[in-house]
Amino acid sequence: MGGSLFVVSGPSGSGKSTILAMVRKNISGLGYSISHTTRKPRGTEADGKEYYFVTREVFEEMLRKGLFLETADNYGCLYGTSRSSVERQLERGLDIVMDVDHRGAFGIRERYGAARLIYLLPPSLDALRDRLLKRGSDSPEAVKKRLSMALDEMANCFSYDYIVINNDLEAATTDLASIILSERCRLDKKSPLVRELFPGLAIDDSKKTKS
Ligand code: ADP
Ligand code: 5GP
């Protein structure tokens, strides 16, 4: 059976990169979809780690060749999920987490009905502003632009499967990890292992609980 897809969205500064890095460290067998972007690297970001940083020309060429599952234009920069990297990891049975905006998330859900969509919220707009300013990677104008879009962006949370509020970092990381781990215990994920462990088990479909 292939892996599961976990799509994490949230306004810029809600803590997606921070929490995903912690969850990836703590959960084994979890792949990550590294997006391509035309944005410049921030701080310690490295090519091939957080993103593949490419020029607009390279991005547009990839787009023409149909190499993206989905793309978005955010704050004037292009972002895209590479089709081959997601499909390869899923086929290997890896679960994948991805950090994409709501348009990307809904596109992924259309294509992969079983994808789980998780929305990360800050505890308040003030906290979001403080975190964006503290991160120091965006100019005050860029922070203002990101904040002015945050409320509209956050309204999309009602279409997601799960909400995680990132007040305390440890607690939010535990919430996200719990969502991923509980998905791994679903009947459809576990029953091949159960059959392997107990080959003599009779299968009585009438006793199956509804999923
Ligand atoms: P995103 O990837 O969603 O844009 P980041 O992960 O870059 O957000 O987080 C934005 C800033 O907020 C970073 O400086 C990060 O260290 C900080 N941050 C993240 N979560 C918390 C938290 N729970 N409490 C305080 N600061 C946080
Ligand atoms: P940032 O520049 O802060 O890393 O990301 C800006 C926005 O782009 C965030 O909302 C992030 O989720 C989104 N994003 C990052 N990669 C992708 C992608 O491949 N596809 C889509 N649709 N959005 C992305």
JSON list of C-alpha atoms in Angstrom, two decimals, residues 2 13 19 22 36 40 46 52 56 69 71 98 108 111 127-128 138-139 141 153 159 164 172 189 194 196 201 204-205:
[
{"chain": "A", "resi": 2, "resn": "GLY", "atom": "CA", "xyz": [1.28, 3.52, -0.79]},
{"chain": "A", "resi": 13, "resn": "GLY", "atom": "CA", "xyz": [4.74, 33.20, 10.08]},
{"chain": "A", "resi": 19, "resn": "ILE", "atom": "CA", "xyz": [6.94, 22.67, 13.25]},
{"chain": "A", "resi": 22, "resn": "MET", "atom": "CA", "xyz": [10.53, 19.19, 14.40]},
{"chain": "A", "resi": 36, "resn": "HIS", "atom": "CA", "xyz": [10.45, 24.66, -6.20]},
{"chain": "A", "resi": 40, "resn": "LYS", "atom": "CA", "xyz": [15.26, 34.01, -2.66]},
{"chain": "A", "resi": 46, "resn": "ALA", "atom": "CA", "xyz": [19.65, 25.90, 1.59]},
{"chain": "A", "resi": 52, "resn": "TYR", "atom": "CA", "xyz": [14.75, 24.12, -4.68]},
{"chain": "A", "resi": 56, "resn": "ARG", "atom": "CA", "xyz": [11.67, 32.21, -13.10]},
{"chain": "A", "resi": 69, "resn": "LEU", "atom": "CA", "xyz": [1.39, 18.66, -9.66]},
{"chain": "A", "resi": 71, "resn": "THR", "atom": "CA", "xyz": [1.69, 25.69, -8.65]},
{"chain": "A", "resi": 98, "resn": "MET", "atom": "CA", "xyz": [4.00, 19.13, 2.39]},
{"chain": "A", "resi": 108, "resn": "ILE", "atom": "CA", "xyz": [-3.88, 17.94, -3.92]},
{"chain": "A", "resi": 111, "resn": "ARG", "atom": "CA", "xyz": [-6.09, 14.47, -7.01]},
{"chain": "A", "resi": 127, "resn": "ALA", "atom": "CA", "xyz": [1.56, 37.04, 17.79]},
{"chain": "A", "resi": 128, "resn": "LEU", "atom": "CA", "xyz": [1.72, 36.55, 14.02]},
{"chain": "A", "resi": 138, "resn": "ASP", "atom": "CA", "xyz": [10.98, 40.18, 5.39]},
{"chain": "A", "resi": 139, "resn": "SER", "atom": "CA", "xyz": [11.06, 43.97, 5.09]},
{"chain": "A", "resi": 141, "resn": "GLU", "atom": "CA", "xyz": [6.53, 46.45, 3.94]},
{"chain": "A", "resi": 153, "resn": "GLU", "atom": "CA", "xyz": [-5.99, 33.38, 4.04]},
{"chain": "A", "resi": 159, "resn": "SER", "atom": "CA", "xyz": [-12.31, 23.62, 4.59]},
{"chain": "A", "resi": 164, "resn": "VAL", "atom": "CA", "xyz": [-3.56, 23.08, 14.94]},
{"chain": "A", "resi": 172, "resn": "ALA", "atom": "CA", "xyz": [1.58, 22.26, 18.42]},
{"chain": "A", "resi": 189, "resn": "LYS", "atom": "CA", "xyz": [-3.45, 0.99, 6.83]},
{"chain": "A", "resi": 194, "resn": "VAL", "atom": "CA", "xyz": [-2.66, -7.83, 10.93]},
{"chain": "A", "resi": 196, "resn": "GLU", "atom": "CA", "xyz": [0.52, -11.08, 8.05]},
{"chain": "A", "resi": 201, "resn": "LEU", "atom": "CA", "xyz": [-7.81, -14.77, 11.12]},
{"chain": "A", "resi": 204, "resn": "ASP", "atom": "CA", "xyz": [-15.92, -11.16, 8.37]},
{"chain": "A", "resi": 205, "resn": "ASP", "atom": "CA", "xyz": [-16.81, -8.02, 6.42]}
]
